[in-house]
């Protein structure tokens, strides 16, 4: 499987997404002395999964603010610092910790520019890591982008590929708005050739990572990798489908999605989060409103079922959408023969082999 | 002479705030100020005493009860009244109303009506100012109920840990809406809460302008050198929590309690003090009152004459 990564310098070093994010943050902080980092364990040996490793050595330790265990207060402090001209970058080890800070995020970060009639700016990056896998359980594995995407004034981004992630976190730091970055732990491990030095990717919306006329798949974050794998299986069987990596959840740029669906006539969304009230629901609804007459089938949403994430690898069987299920759903939507669908599905399952369900498939490690 | 200057300045500022709020109370029934108002009649000395020792570039954050803080910090009166009237010339164009008064040019950073929500913001600007070494101080005005919110403790802990130039000013008016402090917190000195976070504190009569100003002067200069401070100022809200009326008859507080505070009116006390000291004459006070009332009336006229914003303006400034 090859993953299209535009604009990688020829011969650029292959690194994983976690390292790419770290490199992007470091470049942004080197260019702008007003960038300061906050985190619980901001410079500890783990350095937030390595994503802040040695940044203090390069830019000075005074710009690395160790957070007391006080998410609401410290995110409020980061917002206050942003009001006074700093570019605050807060990293949370898990998305769930942000729930302690919803008051500050939804009331102050999201509204301060608006309610000051443009007088105040809140250049703030809130990085939140989705901790799927290896028994993380109901309160360490959620992908809660829909909560943040619901609120005007926030931007929400979900990079899936290493170089893209490097450029997008740089853009997030340079943005004058609060930007929530949802980072999927399993995407951190994926590798790509990543250009060295300064990389900037505008936060402008979906990117097409596979082309095809049979169906449009819109996927977020790690689910983009599963969708690409499904698309490659379908393409091999002679049924190429389109895969759009959503990248930016808010502001939601629907134009490329509507354009694609107008061509394929079919929409399948694949979320990292819960299916109900999720990103896919918003996309399916908008697309249906905008090009109902061009749809050849009802849109289908895939996402997590309507119960919390259990810890046991026994209980999570079937919990997450995967490439085989995406391929089957897409095949059924396109009206393919059962034999064809089974063949694609079995090939995907065979390629995965006996990799345990609760660790990332090394197939996805790349380099992409 | 310098002393007298500040006294007359503070007298004037307290009277101006009182006249603004009394005029709001008088005219509220006209149904043209169509937003909740939380009046600080009776609490003027805390706002004025603290803000008078600040430099214009120092910062202030306030809460839902923000009129006195806004005016004491030098916020524009016309823009305040237009904001309360929901007009285009309001300080934020009608986006917030009375609970969101701000005038960043005057250092009035923001008023946030969620209890305690502005405390970390104030702590954050203090962090940034410390980075920049610019000598600015941030004052975080908070009510007694804020000490019940976790975010006060989170902020105070961090401020002391980092040595931030922030002053937490607790205006203890005994009530959170209709609930007395005694029903919300155990009996202990509120300054002990600050002490637990290693903040240095002073506790003074919040209706005594000179006492407030002296304590604020100590607090601001102490925090300017990197030791965050806590001021506890006892005061009292004369009118209802939200709205223009008196509400002593509805049963959550007694008329007697109100009267004991009424005689401690910070404005009247200060006026008498200045008259006795020969700094102020009855005639000059009456003249001051006339001048200020004319200014207040002009601000109301300005607000009434300002146009309503158009609906399409509501979409602006969601993103920078």
Coordinates of N, CA and C in Angstrom, one line a residue, chain B residues 12 16 42 60 64 113 132 146 154-155 167 179 218-219 222 270:
Chain B
X12 N -15.1 61.4 43.7 CA -15.8 61.7 42.4 C -16.1 60.4 41.7
X16 N -19.7 59.0 40.8 CA -20.1 58.8 39.4 C -20.7 57.4 39.2
X42 N -23.5 50.3 46.7 CA -23.1 49.9 48.1 C -21.7 49.3 48.1
X60 N -7.4 44.5 34.4 CA -8.4 44.1 35.4 C -9.4 43.1 34.7
X64 N -19.9 39.0 36.5 CA -21.2 39.5 36.0 C -21.5 40.9 36.6
X113 N -19.2 36.2 33.0 CA -20.3 36.0 34.0 C -20.4 34.6 34.5
X132 N 7.3 38.9 29.8 CA 7.7 40.1 29.1 C 8.4 41.1 30.0
X146 N -16.6 32.5 44.6 CA -15.5 32.0 43.8 C -14.6 31.1 44.6
X154 N -7.0 26.3 41.7 CA -6.0 25.9 40.6 C -5.2 27.1 40.2
X155 N -5.8 28.3 40.1 CA -5.1 29.5 39.7 C -4.2 30.0 40.8
X167 N -3.2 40.1 41.6 CA -3.9 40.4 42.9 C -5.3 39.8 42.8
X179 N -28.2 33.0 48.5 CA -27.7 32.1 49.5 C -26.6 32.7 50.3
X218 N -0.6 48.2 48.9 CA 0.3 47.1 49.4 C 0.2 45.9 48.5
X219 N -1.0 45.5 48.2 CA -1.2 44.2 47.4 C -0.6 44.4 46.0
X222 N 3.2 44.6 46.1 CA 3.8 43.3 46.5 C 3.7 42.3 45.3
X270 N -17.5 58.5 53.1 CA -16.3 59.2 52.6 C -16.6 60.7 52.4

